[in-house]
N, CA and C of each residue as an Amber inpcrd file, in Angstrom:
protein
   699
  -2.1120000 -34.6980000 -14.4620000  -2.8110000 -33.7980000 -13.5460000
  -1.8190000 -33.1240000 -12.6100000  -2.0040000 -31.8030000 -12.4210000
  -1.0530000 -31.0680000 -11.5780000  -1.6560000 -29.7350000 -11.1580000
  -1.0630000 -29.1750000 -10.1090000  -1.4040000 -27.8230000  -9.6710000
  -0.2810000 -26.8930000 -10.0910000  -0.6310000 -25.8080000 -10.7560000
   0.3400000 -24.8060000 -11.1880000   0.1460000 -23.5320000 -10.3690000
   1.1890000 -23.1340000  -9.6590000   1.1950000 -21.8480000  -8.9640000
   1.9860000 -20.8810000  -9.8270000   1.3040000 -19.9040000 -10.4050000
   1.9370000 -19.0180000 -11.3830000   1.9100000 -17.5750000 -10.8900000
   3.0850000 -16.9770000 -10.8190000   3.1880000 -15.5770000 -10.4240000
   2.8230000 -14.6600000 -11.5760000   2.0270000 -13.6470000 -11.2830000
   1.6100000 -12.6940000 -12.3140000   2.5900000 -11.5460000 -12.4880000
   3.5240000 -11.3950000 -11.5530000   4.3430000 -10.1980000 -11.5750000
   3.5200000  -9.0220000 -11.0640000   3.9600000  -7.8150000 -11.3650000
   3.3020000  -6.6250000 -10.8270000   2.3850000  -5.9150000 -11.8130000
   2.6390000  -6.1030000 -13.0810000   1.8330000  -5.4940000 -14.1350000
   0.9530000  -6.5690000 -14.7650000  -0.1200000  -6.1720000 -15.4110000
  -1.0000000  -7.1620000 -16.0340000  -0.3080000  -7.9240000 -17.1610000
   0.8330000  -7.4100000 -17.6180000   1.6100000  -8.0980000 -18.6500000
   2.8530000  -8.7610000 -18.0530000   2.8750000  -8.9130000 -16.7280000
   4.0780000  -9.3930000 -16.0540000   4.2670000 -10.8960000 -16.0210000
   3.2600000 -11.6600000 -16.4010000   3.3860000 -13.1110000 -16.3920000
   4.4330000 -13.5630000 -17.3980000   5.1500000 -14.6380000 -17.0840000
   6.2180000 -15.1170000 -17.9650000   5.6460000 -15.7850000 -19.2110000
   6.4940000 -15.9450000 -20.2170000   6.0820000 -16.6540000 -21.4330000
   5.7150000 -18.0950000 -21.1090000   6.4630000 -18.6950000 -20.1850000
   6.1540000 -20.0630000 -19.7550000   4.7570000 -20.1140000 -19.1350000
   4.4440000 -19.0990000 -18.3220000   3.1250000 -19.0420000 -17.7030000
   2.0160000 -18.9380000 -18.7330000   2.2170000 -18.1030000 -19.7350000
   1.2160000 -17.9600000 -20.7990000   1.0230000 -19.2760000 -21.5530000
   2.1160000 -19.9870000 -21.7430000   2.0370000 -21.2670000 -22.4510000
   1.1870000 -22.2620000 -21.6650000   1.3690000 -22.2810000 -20.3580000
   0.5750000 -23.1750000 -19.5130000  -0.9050000 -22.8200000 -19.6170000
  -1.2200000 -21.5270000 -19.5860000  -2.6150000 -21.0910000 -19.6420000
  -3.2900000 -21.4880000 -20.9470000  -2.5150000 -21.5670000 -22.0070000
  -3.0690000 -21.9120000 -23.3130000  -3.1480000 -23.4170000 -23.5390000
  -2.6130000 -24.1860000 -22.5860000  -2.6110000 -25.6360000 -22.7270000
  -4.0300000 -26.1850000 -22.7080000  -4.2800000 -27.1250000 -23.5740000
  -5.6130000 -27.7350000 -23.6490000  -5.9280000 -28.5500000 -22.4030000
  -4.8900000 -28.9370000 -21.6620000  -5.0960000 -29.7610000 -20.4710000
  -5.5810000 -28.9580000 -19.2620000  -5.3800000 -27.6520000 -19.2880000
  -5.7800000 -26.8150000 -18.1540000  -7.2850000 -26.5520000 -18.2150000
  -7.9830000 -27.0020000 -17.1770000  -9.4430000 -26.8820000 -17.1580000
  -9.9350000 -25.7030000 -16.3270000  -9.1830000 -25.3560000 -15.2730000
  -9.6040000 -24.2630000 -14.4040000  -8.4350000 -23.3360000 -14.1180000
  -8.7040000 -22.0270000 -14.1880000  -7.6870000 -21.0290000 -13.8480000
  -8.2750000 -20.1090000 -12.7830000  -7.7180000 -20.2040000 -11.5900000
  -8.1740000 -19.3790000 -10.4710000  -7.2950000 -18.1390000 -10.3340000
  -7.9070000 -17.0620000  -9.8900000  -7.1800000 -15.8290000  -9.5970000
  -7.3410000 -15.5160000  -8.1130000  -6.2480000 -15.5870000  -7.3740000
  -6.2940000 -15.2550000  -5.9500000  -6.5770000 -13.7590000  -5.8030000
  -7.5830000 -13.4100000  -5.0190000  -8.0610000 -12.0220000  -5.0520000
  -8.1070000 -11.3270000  -3.6890000  -7.4140000 -11.8760000  -2.6840000
  -7.5850000 -11.3110000  -1.3440000  -6.3060000 -10.7650000  -0.7080000
  -5.1850000 -10.8360000  -1.3810000  -3.9250000 -10.4350000  -0.7510000
  -3.4860000  -9.0180000  -1.0980000  -4.0290000  -8.4530000  -2.1590000
  -3.5400000  -7.1520000  -2.6120000  -4.6320000  -6.4220000  -3.3900000
  -4.5590000  -5.1100000  -3.3930000  -5.4150000  -4.3190000  -4.2800000
  -4.7420000  -4.2670000  -5.6450000  -5.3030000  -4.9660000  -6.5950000
  -4.6940000  -5.0290000  -7.9190000  -4.6630000  -3.6470000  -8.5710000
  -3.5900000  -3.3540000  -9.3100000  -3.5280000  -2.0910000 -10.0530000
  -4.2570000  -2.1830000 -11.3930000  -4.9910000  -3.2290000 -11.5750000
  -5.8080000  -3.4260000 -12.7760000  -7.0070000  -4.2780000 -12.3680000
  -8.0220000  -4.3160000 -13.2060000  -9.2280000  -5.0790000 -12.8910000
  -9.1060000  -6.5180000 -13.3850000  -9.9620000  -7.3630000 -12.8540000
 -10.0210000  -8.7550000 -13.3000000 -10.3530000  -8.8130000 -14.7850000
 -11.2650000  -7.9610000 -15.2160000 -11.6680000  -7.9370000 -16.6270000
 -10.4890000  -7.5560000 -17.5250000  -9.6820000  -6.6000000 -17.0740000
  -8.5040000  -6.1950000 -17.8490000  -7.5040000  -7.3390000 -17.9560000
  -7.3450000  -8.0860000 -16.8620000  -6.4200000  -9.2170000 -16.8890000
  -6.9440000 -10.3230000 -17.7930000  -8.2340000 -10.5840000 -17.7400000
  -8.8300000 -11.6010000 -18.6120000  -8.6350000 -11.2300000 -20.0800000
  -8.7920000  -9.9700000 -20.3840000  -8.6020000  -9.5030000 -21.7580000
  -7.1520000  -9.6800000 -22.1890000  -6.2290000  -9.3800000 -21.2800000
  -4.8040000  -9.5050000 -21.5910000  -4.4040000 -10.9630000 -21.7950000
  -4.9220000 -11.8490000 -20.9400000  -4.5400000 -13.2610000 -20.9990000
  -5.4200000 -14.0690000 -21.9420000  -6.5540000 -13.4800000 -22.3280000
  -7.5010000 -14.1330000 -23.2450000  -8.0670000 -15.4260000 -22.6540000
  -8.3860000 -15.3860000 -21.3530000  -8.9930000 -16.5340000 -20.6930000
 -10.0180000 -16.0460000 -19.6680000 -10.8730000 -16.9580000 -19.2350000
 -11.8410000 -16.6670000 -18.1830000 -11.2380000 -17.0810000 -16.8480000
 -11.3070000 -16.1820000 -15.8620000 -10.7110000 -16.4380000 -14.5560000
 -11.7920000 -16.6650000 -13.5070000 -11.4860000 -17.5700000 -12.5780000
 -12.3740000 -17.8510000 -11.4520000 -11.7760000 -17.2090000 -10.2060000
 -12.5170000 -16.3420000  -9.5490000 -12.0070000 -15.6780000  -8.3490000
 -11.8520000 -16.6820000  -7.2080000 -10.7180000 -16.5930000  -6.5220000
 -10.4340000 -17.4880000  -5.3960000 -10.2030000 -16.6510000  -4.1480000
 -11.1130000 -16.7740000  -3.1730000 -10.9620000 -15.9950000  -1.9480000
 -10.1130000 -16.7490000  -0.9210000  -9.8870000 -16.1270000   0.2210000
  -9.0280000 -16.7140000   1.2500000  -9.5530000 -18.0760000   1.7170000
 -10.8670000 -18.1500000   1.9410000 -11.4490000 -19.3960000   2.4450000
 -11.1940000 -20.5480000   1.4840000 -11.3540000 -20.2860000   0.1830000
 -11.1510000 -21.3420000  -0.8080000  -9.6930000 -21.7860000  -0.8540000
  -8.7740000 -20.8370000  -0.9060000  -7.3510000 -21.1820000  -1.0170000
  -6.8670000 -21.9030000   0.2350000  -7.2310000 -21.3980000   1.4010000
  -6.7510000 -22.0010000   2.6460000  -7.4020000 -23.3510000   2.9260000
  -8.5540000 -23.6170000   2.3260000  -9.1990000 -24.9250000   2.4980000
  -8.4420000 -26.0210000   1.7610000  -7.5960000 -25.6340000   0.8100000
  -6.7820000 -26.5560000   0.0100000  -7.6330000 -27.4580000  -0.8850000
  -8.8770000 -27.0540000  -1.1400000  -9.7140000 -27.8240000  -2.0670000
  -9.1090000 -27.8460000  -3.4630000  -8.3460000 -26.8130000  -3.7680000
  -7.7230000 -26.7330000  -5.0880000  -6.7460000 -27.8820000  -5.3080000
  -6.1410000 -28.3700000  -4.2190000  -5.2260000 -29.5140000  -4.3120000
  -6.0000000 -30.7700000  -4.6960000  -7.1650000 -30.9560000  -4.0940000
  -7.9950000 -32.1120000  -4.4360000  -8.4590000 -32.0410000  -5.8900000
  -8.7580000 -30.8470000  -6.3650000  -9.1470000 -30.6970000  -7.7690000
  -8.0000000 -31.0790000  -8.6950000  -6.7720000 -30.7610000  -8.2670000
  -5.5940000 -31.0410000  -9.0950000  -5.2660000 -32.5290000  -9.1630000
  -5.9370000 -33.3390000  -8.3470000  -5.7860000 -34.7920000  -8.4610000
  -6.4500000 -35.3070000  -9.7310000  -7.4630000 -34.5650000 -10.1900000
  -8.2920000 -35.0290000 -11.2930000  -8.0060000 -34.3240000 -12.6130000
  -7.4680000 -33.0800000 -12.5270000  -7.2250000 -32.3060000 -13.7440000
  -6.1970000 -31.2170000 -13.4720000  -5.6140000 -30.6740000 -14.5270000
  -4.6570000 -29.5800000 -14.3680000  -5.3870000 -28.3150000 -13.9290000
  -4.8930000 -27.7220000 -12.8470000  -5.5080000 -26.5260000 -12.2800000
  -4.4330000 -25.4660000 -12.0690000  -4.7840000 -24.2100000 -12.3520000
  -3.8400000 -23.0970000 -12.1980000  -4.3490000 -22.1400000 -11.1240000
  -3.4340000 -21.6850000 -10.2720000  -3.7290000 -20.5980000  -9.3430000
  -2.8070000 -19.4390000  -9.6870000  -3.3940000 -18.3390000 -10.1560000
  -2.6270000 -17.1380000 -10.4760000  -2.5010000 -16.2770000  -9.2250000
  -1.2700000 -15.8390000  -8.9570000  -0.9790000 -15.1000000  -7.7280000
  -0.2740000 -13.8040000  -8.0850000  -0.7640000 -12.7000000  -7.5430000
  -0.1300000 -11.4070000  -7.8110000   1.2880000 -11.4010000  -7.2670000
   2.2240000 -10.9130000  -8.0800000   3.6200000 -10.8730000  -7.6580000
   4.2610000 -12.2360000  -7.7420000   4.9600000 -12.6280000  -6.7050000
   5.6430000 -13.9180000  -6.6500000   4.7320000 -14.9690000  -6.0190000
   4.7570000 -16.2110000  -6.5190000   3.8270000 -17.2210000  -6.0010000
   4.1610000 -17.7570000  -4.6160000   5.3600000 -17.5000000  -4.1130000
   5.7490000 -18.0840000  -2.8300000   6.0160000 -17.0490000  -1.7460000
   5.4350000 -15.8800000  -1.8660000   5.6750000 -14.8370000  -0.8690000
   4.7620000 -14.9680000   0.3420000   3.7500000 -15.8260000   0.2650000
   2.8250000 -16.0140000   1.3880000   2.9020000 -17.4460000   1.9090000
   2.7610000 -17.6070000   3.2180000   2.8510000 -18.9380000   3.8320000
   1.7280000 -19.8560000   3.3590000   0.6000000 -19.2830000   2.9620000
  -0.5150000 -20.0930000   2.4620000  -0.0890000 -20.9300000   1.2730000
   0.7380000 -20.3630000   0.4200000   1.1570000 -21.0760000  -0.7840000
   2.1670000 -22.1740000  -0.4530000   2.9660000 -21.9680000   0.5710000
   3.8530000 -23.0300000   1.0470000   3.0100000 -24.1870000   1.5630000
   1.9200000 -23.8670000   2.2440000   1.0120000 -24.8990000   2.7530000
   0.4030000 -25.7000000   1.6060000   0.0940000 -25.0240000   0.4980000
  -0.4390000 -25.7300000  -0.6680000   0.5780000 -26.7230000  -1.2170000
   1.8280000 -26.3090000  -1.2590000   2.8860000 -27.1970000  -1.7480000
   3.0220000 -28.4110000  -0.8380000   3.0160000 -28.1710000   0.4700000
   3.1200000 -29.2800000   1.4220000   1.9340000 -30.2260000   1.2950000
   0.7530000 -29.6640000   1.0440000  -0.4360000 -30.4870000   0.8530000
  -0.3050000 -31.3440000  -0.4010000   0.2450000 -30.7590000  -1.4610000
   0.4890000 -31.5240000  -2.6910000   1.4370000 -32.6900000  -2.4300000
   2.4770000 -32.4320000  -1.6680000   3.4440000 -33.4870000  -1.3420000
   2.7890000 -34.5960000  -0.5250000   1.9720000 -34.2030000   0.4470000
   1.3140000 -35.1920000   1.3090000   0.3130000 -36.0400000   0.5400000
  -0.3520000 -35.4260000  -0.4470000  -1.3980000 -36.1210000  -1.1940000
  -0.8970000 -36.6720000  -2.5260000   0.4280000 -36.5880000  -2.7240000
   1.0440000 -37.1200000  -3.9520000   0.4630000 -36.4690000  -5.2160000
   0.2850000 -35.1580000  -5.1520000  -0.2060000 -34.3910000  -6.3030000
   0.9610000 -33.6320000  -6.9180000   1.1380000 -33.7570000  -8.2180000
   2.2060000 -33.0200000  -8.8960000   1.9340000 -31.5150000  -8.8180000
   3.0030000 -30.7420000  -8.6990000   2.8500000 -29.2840000  -8.6780000
   4.0160000 -28.6390000  -9.4120000   3.7670000 -27.4600000  -9.9360000
   4.7900000 -26.6990000 -10.6510000   4.6930000 -25.2420000 -10.2120000
   5.8360000 -24.6100000 -10.0270000   5.8910000 -23.2220000  -9.5670000
   6.5520000 -22.3720000 -10.6400000   5.8700000 -21.3460000 -11.0870000
   6.4180000 -20.4270000 -12.0830000   6.5930000 -19.0650000 -11.4230000
   7.8370000 -18.6990000 -11.2120000   8.1540000 -17.4910000 -10.4530000
   7.9730000 -16.2280000 -11.3040000   7.9020000 -15.1060000 -10.6070000
   7.7770000 -13.8170000 -11.2910000   8.2590000 -12.7090000 -10.3710000
   8.2670000 -11.4740000 -10.8870000   8.7070000 -10.3340000 -10.0980000
   7.7320000 -10.0090000  -8.9860000   8.2410000  -9.4070000  -7.9170000
   7.3840000  -9.0520000  -6.7920000   7.8720000  -7.7690000  -6.1450000
   7.1160000  -7.3020000  -5.1660000   7.4880000  -6.0970000  -4.4340000
   8.8300000  -6.2720000  -3.7370000   9.1860000  -7.5170000  -3.4150000
  10.4110000  -7.7670000  -2.6650000  11.6760000  -7.4530000  -3.4610000
  11.5960000  -7.4870000  -4.7710000  12.7520000  -7.0580000  -5.5700000
  12.5170000  -5.6930000  -6.2190000  11.2510000  -5.3530000  -6.4800000
  10.9490000  -4.0720000  -7.1310000  11.2860000  -2.8710000  -6.2550000
  11.3400000  -3.0600000  -4.9320000  11.6690000  -1.9270000  -4.0490000
  13.0790000  -1.4030000  -4.3030000  13.9160000  -2.1940000  -4.9590000
  15.2700000  -1.7390000  -5.2800000  15.2520000  -0.5660000  -6.2510000
  14.1360000  -0.3720000  -6.9370000  14.0020000   0.7720000  -7.8450000
  14.0870000   2.0940000  -7.0830000  13.8940000   2.0320000  -5.7830000
  14.0080000   3.2300000  -4.9440000  15.4480000   3.7110000  -4.8190000
  16.3940000   2.8200000  -5.1400000  17.8030000   3.1560000  -4.9990000
  18.4490000   2.5410000  -3.7780000  17.6650000   1.8280000  -2.9830000
  18.2020000   1.1540000  -1.8020000  18.7010000  -0.2380000  -2.1650000
  19.6790000  -0.7140000  -1.4180000  20.2310000  -2.0440000  -1.6560000
  19.3420000  -3.1120000  -1.0340000  19.0090000  -4.1290000  -1.8150000
  18.1940000  -5.2260000  -1.2920000  18.9020000  -5.9670000  -0.1650000
  20.2270000  -5.9650000  -0.1980000  20.9970000  -6.6690000   0.8280000
  20.8640000  -6.0160000   2.1980000  20.3680000  -4.7850000   2.2230000
  20.3070000  -4.0550000   3.4840000  18.9110000  -4.0300000   4.1080000
  18.0170000  -4.8410000   3.5720000  16.6880000  -4.9380000   4.1680000
  16.6720000  -6.0080000   5.2520000  15.9950000  -5.6940000   6.3440000
  15.8390000  -6.6590000   7.4210000  14.5260000  -7.4080000   7.2890000
  13.9760000  -7.8150000   8.4110000  12.7300000  -8.5680000   8.4260000
  11.5760000  -7.6990000   7.9310000  10.7000000  -8.2900000   7.1330000
   9.5290000  -7.5830000   6.6100000   8.4230000  -7.5240000   7.6670000
   7.7210000  -6.4040000   7.7080000   6.6030000  -6.2370000   8.6420000
   5.3200000  -5.9500000   7.8660000   4.1970000  -6.1730000   8.5070000
   2.8930000  -5.9080000   7.8860000   2.0940000  -4.9460000   8.7510000
   1.3810000  -4.0520000   8.0810000   0.5130000  -3.1040000   8.7830000
  -0.9390000  -3.4500000   8.4700000  -1.6530000  -4.0470000   9.4260000
  -3.0600000  -4.3840000   9.1950000  -3.9540000  -3.1650000   9.3330000
  -5.1380000  -3.2870000   8.8010000  -6.1240000  -2.2220000   8.9560000
  -6.7180000  -2.3130000  10.3510000  -6.5430000  -1.2620000  11.1280000
  -7.0220000  -1.2900000  12.5070000  -8.5430000  -1.3200000  12.5700000
  -9.0290000  -2.0380000  13.5790000 -10.4540000  -2.0890000  13.8740000
 -10.7130000  -1.3830000  15.2080000 -11.9510000  -1.2920000  15.5980000
 -12.3040000  -0.5400000  16.8090000 -11.5480000  -1.0530000  18.0380000
 -11.4740000  -2.3670000  18.1990000 -10.8090000  -2.9450000  19.3710000
  -9.5880000  -3.7700000  18.9800000  -9.0020000  -3.4220000  17.8520000
  -7.8380000  -4.1810000  17.3670000  -6.8600000  -3.2200000  16.7180000
  -5.8850000  -2.7520000  17.4950000  -4.9000000  -1.7800000  17.0150000
  -3.4780000  -2.2970000  17.2320000  -3.0990000  -3.3800000  16.5490000
  -1.7850000  -3.9800000  16.7870000  -0.6370000  -3.0770000  16.3340000
   0.4120000  -3.0440000  17.1420000   1.5880000  -2.2330000  16.8240000
   2.8640000  -3.0680000  16.8350000   2.7130000  -4.3700000  16.6660000
   3.8750000  -5.2610000  16.6960000   4.8500000  -4.9620000  15.5670000
   4.3560000  -4.3640000  14.4780000   5.2390000  -4.0240000  13.3600000
   6.3210000  -3.0430000  13.7910000   6.0250000  -2.2200000  14.7860000
   7.0090000  -1.2510000  15.2660000   8.1970000  -1.9430000  15.9280000
   7.9600000  -3.0810000  16.5590000   9.0570000  -3.8360000  17.1770000
   9.9940000  -4.3840000  16.1080000   9.4120000  -4.8230000  14.9940000
  10.2290000  -5.3190000  13.8820000  11.0730000  -4.1880000  13.3100000
  10.4620000  -3.0230000  13.1350000  11.1900000  -1.8580000  12.6210000
  12.3360000  -1.4830000  13.5540000  12.0720000  -1.4640000  14.8460000
  13.1030000  -1.1080000  15.8230000  14.2470000  -2.1170000  15.8220000
  13.9080000  -3.3990000  15.7170000  14.9440000  -4.4400000  15.6690000
  15.8110000  -4.2800000  14.4240000  15.1780000  -3.9700000  13.2870000
  15.9340000  -3.7590000  12.0510000  16.8550000  -2.5470000  12.1720000
  16.3470000  -1.4820000  12.7610000  17.1390000  -0.2590000  12.8770000
  18.3380000  -0.4330000  13.8070000  18.2390000  -1.3510000  14.7500000
  19.3620000  -1.6200000  15.6560000  20.5810000  -2.1430000  14.8940000
  20.3330000  -2.8060000  13.7730000  21.4380000  -3.3440000  12.9690000
  21.6290000  -2.5350000  11.6820000  20.9780000  -1.3790000  11.5990000
  21.1370000  -0.5040000  10.4390000  20.3850000  -0.9430000   9.2030000
  19.4220000  -1.8620000   9.3680000  18.7060000  -2.4170000   8.2130000
  17.4340000  -1.6220000   7.8980000  17.0900000  -1.5950000   6.6230000
  15.8320000  -0.9930000   6.1960000  14.6740000  -1.9500000   6.5050000
  13.4860000  -1.3900000   6.6610000  12.2940000  -2.2020000   6.9430000
  11.2590000  -2.0090000   5.8410000  10.8450000  -3.1080000   5.2420000
   9.7620000  -3.0660000   4.2620000   8.4530000  -3.3090000   5.0010000
   7.5370000  -2.3760000   4.8640000   6.2450000  -2.4480000   5.5420000
   5.1550000  -2.6990000   4.5030000   4.5780000  -3.8940000   4.5360000
   3.5050000  -4.2530000   3.6170000   2.1720000  -3.7790000   4.1910000
   1.3070000  -3.2880000   3.3260000   0.0620000  -2.6600000   3.7610000
  -1.1280000  -3.5730000   3.4920000  -1.9810000  -3.7050000   4.4880000
  -3.1640000  -4.5500000   4.3770000  -4.0940000  -4.0340000   3.2780000
  -4.7410000  -4.9610000   2.6010000  -5.6750000  -4.5990000   1.5430000
  -6.8150000  -3.7500000   2.1210000  -7.1640000  -2.6820000   1.4100000
  -8.2490000  -1.8170000   1.8440000  -7.8440000  -0.6920000   2.7750000
  -6.5570000  -0.6210000   3.1220000  -6.0850000   0.4480000   4.0080000
  -5.5980000   1.6170000   3.1630000  -6.3590000   2.6890000   3.1400000
  -5.9770000   3.8650000   2.3550000  -4.7340000   4.5020000   2.9520000
  -4.0240000   5.2880000   2.1490000  -2.8180000   5.9150000   2.6820000
  -3.1590000   6.9450000   3.7500000  -4.3180000   7.5680000   3.6290000
  -4.7420000   8.5330000   4.6490000  -4.8800000   7.8460000   6.0100000
  -5.5590000   6.7030000   6.0260000  -5.7130000   5.9560000   7.2780000
  -4.3860000   5.3560000   7.7260000  -3.5800000   4.9550000   6.7550000
  -2.2470000   4.4270000   7.0670000  -1.4200000   5.4770000   7.8000000
  -1.4660000   6.7100000   7.3090000  -0.7360000   7.8040000   7.9580000
  -1.1770000   7.9770000   9.4080000  -2.4770000   7.9260000   9.6270000
  -3.0090000   8.0950000  10.9810000  -2.5110000   6.9850000  11.9000000
  -2.5070000   5.7600000  11.3890000  -2.0550000   4.6330000  12.2020000
  -0.5700000   4.7420000  12.5310000   0.2210000   5.1460000  11.5540000
   1.6620000   5.2770000  11.7840000   1.9670000   6.4300000  12.7340000
   1.2030000   7.5020000  12.6140000   1.3910000   8.6350000  13.5290000
   1.0590000   8.2290000  14.9640000  -0.0210000   7.4540000  15.1190000
  -0.4030000   6.9710000  16.4450000   0.6090000   5.9630000  16.9810000
   1.3390000   5.3230000  16.0740000   2.3600000   4.3570000  16.4810000
   3.7000000   5.0240000  16.7410000   3.7340000   6.3510000  16.5780000
   4.9180000   7.1660000  16.8800000   6.0890000   6.8670000  15.9380000
   5.7700000   6.6780000  14.6520000   6.8310000   6.4920000  13.6630000
   7.4680000   7.8410000  13.3470000   8.7840000   7.9140000  13.4580000
   9.5070000   9.1650000  13.2500000  10.4330000   9.0760000  12.0300000
  10.8410000  10.2390000  11.5350000  11.8400000  10.3120000  10.4770000
  11.2650000  10.1820000   9.0840000  12.1470000  10.3080000   8.1020000
  11.7290000  10.1980000   6.7070000  11.4770000   8.7390000   6.3300000
  10.5310000   8.5640000   5.4270000  10.2020000   7.2440000   4.9030000
  10.1340000   7.3200000   3.3820000  10.0560000   6.1640000   2.7560000
   9.8050000   6.0880000   1.3160000   8.4740000   5.3760000   1.1180000
   7.5880000   6.0070000   0.3830000   6.3360000   5.3580000  -0.0060000
   6.4740000   4.9360000  -1.4600000   6.2660000   3.6500000  -1.7120000
   6.3830000   3.0960000  -3.0670000   4.9730000   2.8070000  -3.5780000
   4.5500000   3.5500000  -4.5690000   3.1870000   3.4430000  -5.0800000
   3.1670000   2.7610000  -6.4460000   2.3310000   1.7170000  -6.5580000
   2.1070000   0.9980000  -7.8250000   3.4150000   0.5220000  -8.4500000
   4.1980000  -0.1730000  -7.6540000   5.4790000  -0.6990000  -8.1280000
   5.2890000  -1.5990000  -9.3440000   6.1420000  -1.4110000 -10.3260000
   6.1200000  -2.2530000 -11.5060000   5.0530000  -1.8960000 -12.5160000
   4.1910000  -0.9450000 -12.1920000   3.1470000  -0.5190000 -13.1270000
   3.5000000   0.8780000 -13.6220000   3.2440000   1.8360000 -12.7890000
   3.7370000   3.2000000 -13.0250000   4.3630000   3.6490000 -11.7170000
   5.5000000   3.0630000 -11.4120000   6.1340000   3.2480000 -10.1120000
   6.3120000   4.7180000  -9.7670000   5.9030000   5.0620000  -8.5540000
   6.0740000   6.4160000  -8.0580000   6.5810000   6.3360000  -6.6260000
   7.6210000   7.1330000  -6.3320000   8.2260000   7.1070000  -5.0070000
   8.0950000   8.4720000  -4.3440000   7.7940000   8.4500000  -3.0630000
   7.7140000   9.6760000  -2.2600000   8.6610000   9.5180000  -1.0790000
   9.5900000  10.4520000  -0.9500000  10.5880000  10.3870000   0.1140000
  10.4960000  11.6420000   0.9590000   9.9740000  11.5000000   2.1640000
   9.8150000  12.6520000   3.0490000   9.3270000  12.1460000   4.4030000
   9.1160000  13.0670000   5.3120000   8.5100000  12.7000000   6.5840000
   7.0430000  12.3650000   6.3450000   6.4810000  11.5800000   7.2200000
   5.1270000  11.0680000   7.0450000   4.1050000  12.1720000   6.8100000
   4.1910000  13.2420000   7.5990000   3.1770000  14.2950000   7.5110000
   3.2750000  15.1130000   6.2290000   4.4240000  15.0580000   5.5500000
   4.6060000  15.8680000   4.3460000   4.2580000  15.1310000   3.0550000
   4.0090000  13.8450000   3.1410000   3.6540000  13.0920000   1.9370000
   2.1490000  13.2230000   1.7090000   1.7320000  13.7850000   0.5700000
   0.3020000  14.0270000   0.3190000  -0.4820000  12.7310000   0.1320000
  -1.4790000  12.5320000   0.9700000  -2.2480000  11.2860000   0.9460000
  -2.9510000  11.0700000  -0.3880000  -3.4130000  12.1420000  -1.0110000
  -4.1810000  12.0140000  -2.2350000  -3.3940000  11.5370000  -3.4400000
  -2.0710000  11.6030000  -3.3670000  -1.2470000  11.2230000  -4.5150000
  -0.8170000   9.7550000  -4.4950000  -0.9210000   9.1130000  -3.3550000
  -0.4610000   7.7290000  -3.2260000  -1.5710000   6.7750000  -3.6600000
  -1.2880000   5.9840000  -4.6920000  -2.2650000   5.0490000  -5.2360000
  -1.9210000   3.6180000  -4.8230000  -2.9650000   2.8390000  -4.5890000
  -2.7830000   1.4250000  -4.2610000  -2.4850000   0.6240000  -5.5260000
  -1.7370000  -0.4730000  -5.3790000  -1.1130000  -0.9410000  -4.1480000
   0.1330000  -0.1210000  -3.8130000   0.4220000  -0.0270000  -2.5350000
   1.6090000   0.7100000  -2.1140000   2.2440000   0.0140000  -0.9150000
   3.4890000   0.3100000  -0.6890000   4.1950000  -0.1980000   0.4830000
   5.0860000   0.9190000   1.0000000   5.6560000   0.7210000   2.1670000
   6.4540000   1.7570000   2.8110000   7.8040000   1.1850000   3.2220000
   8.8380000   1.9860000   3.0450000  10.1720000   1.6090000   3.5080000
  10.5680000   2.5520000   4.6350000  10.8660000   1.9730000   5.7920000
  11.4010000   2.7380000   6.9180000  12.9130000   2.5450000   6.8880000
  13.6290000   3.6420000   6.8300000  15.0570000   3.5810000   6.5410000
  15.9000000   3.1560000   7.7340000  16.9560000   2.4130000   7.3980000
  18.0010000   2.1090000   8.3560000  19.1780000   3.0360000   8.0700000
  20.3780000   2.5280000   8.2150000  21.5660000   3.3280000   7.9270000
  21.7840000   3.3910000   6.4170000  21.9810000   4.5960000   5.9000000
  22.1380000   4.7840000   4.4570000  23.5990000   4.8190000   4.0500000
  23.9110000   4.1290000   2.9480000  25.2260000   4.2590000   2.3280000
  25.2320000   5.5100000   1.4560000  26.4260000   5.9160000   1.0330000
  26.5410000   7.1380000   0.2230000  25.7300000   7.0480000  -1.0630000
  25.8170000   5.8920000  -1.7460000  25.1090000   5.7810000  -3.0280000
  23.5980000   5.7410000  -2.8120000  23.1570000   5.2380000  -1.6600000
  21.7280000   5.2540000  -1.3590000  21.2490000   6.6860000  -1.1230000
  22.0360000   7.4520000  -0.4040000  21.6870000   8.8570000  -0.1740000
  21.6290000   9.6250000  -1.4900000  22.5510000   9.3080000  -2.3920000
  22.5580000   9.9600000  -3.7060000  21.2870000   9.6150000  -4.4830000
  20.8640000   8.3520000  -4.4040000  19.6450000   7.9310000  -5.1010000
  18.4130000   8.6040000  -4.5240000  18.3460000   8.6870000  -3.2050000
  17.1790000   9.2870000  -2.5570000  17.0820000  10.7790000  -2.8370000
  18.2200000  11.4180000  -3.0320000  18.2270000  12.8560000  -3.3310000
  17.5970000  13.1450000  -4.6860000  17.4930000  12.1200000  -5.5260000
  16.9410000  12.2910000  -6.8720000  15.4620000  11.9130000  -6.9510000
  14.8870000  11.4640000  -5.8550000  13.4570000  11.1230000  -5.8730000
  12.6240000  12.4120000  -5.8870000
């Protein structure tokens, strides 16, 4: 009995061969699909067809309750995670829970936005701390991400800005404009699927062309080869 945290990668065919082998194992009784961290570039039905299995949707409440760890005491259980399985603190908590409860666990890594952004032509070594942009509510308009961006820019580092699920690029633009974000940015749309990059000032990037999931790179100091790459976007 064990809990398997398996990264799906970015495309519906991005899961590793090892991951597929685990899914086909006769010992695996339940396969959960975490469904609250990202807008998938494919449907659950499309993924089920690709993997040839039935998936159980797992929302935030279920995953954070760690009930899946208790289930893994009795049978092999899989949690499929978009991108890399360890990019969220919730999954670290699951591992710690497994250790505390003496439950075996296995981690199968995969590609994620954190390495796919290099397709933009920027060096991964030059990225600073990652920031998140939540969807603003009527009385909740946090701008703490701007402090992270400013701190990164002080040392010449690029900033990766992750976008909250359900936040359209049109609304994202409005929030960034209200947060006084200046200069050119890179918008990375559907990384690893049909990657599309937009490099321009915020107001010049057409909202209708950016498809979810997407993320934004706020630039730090550019090297010559990075400038050459951006000129070709």
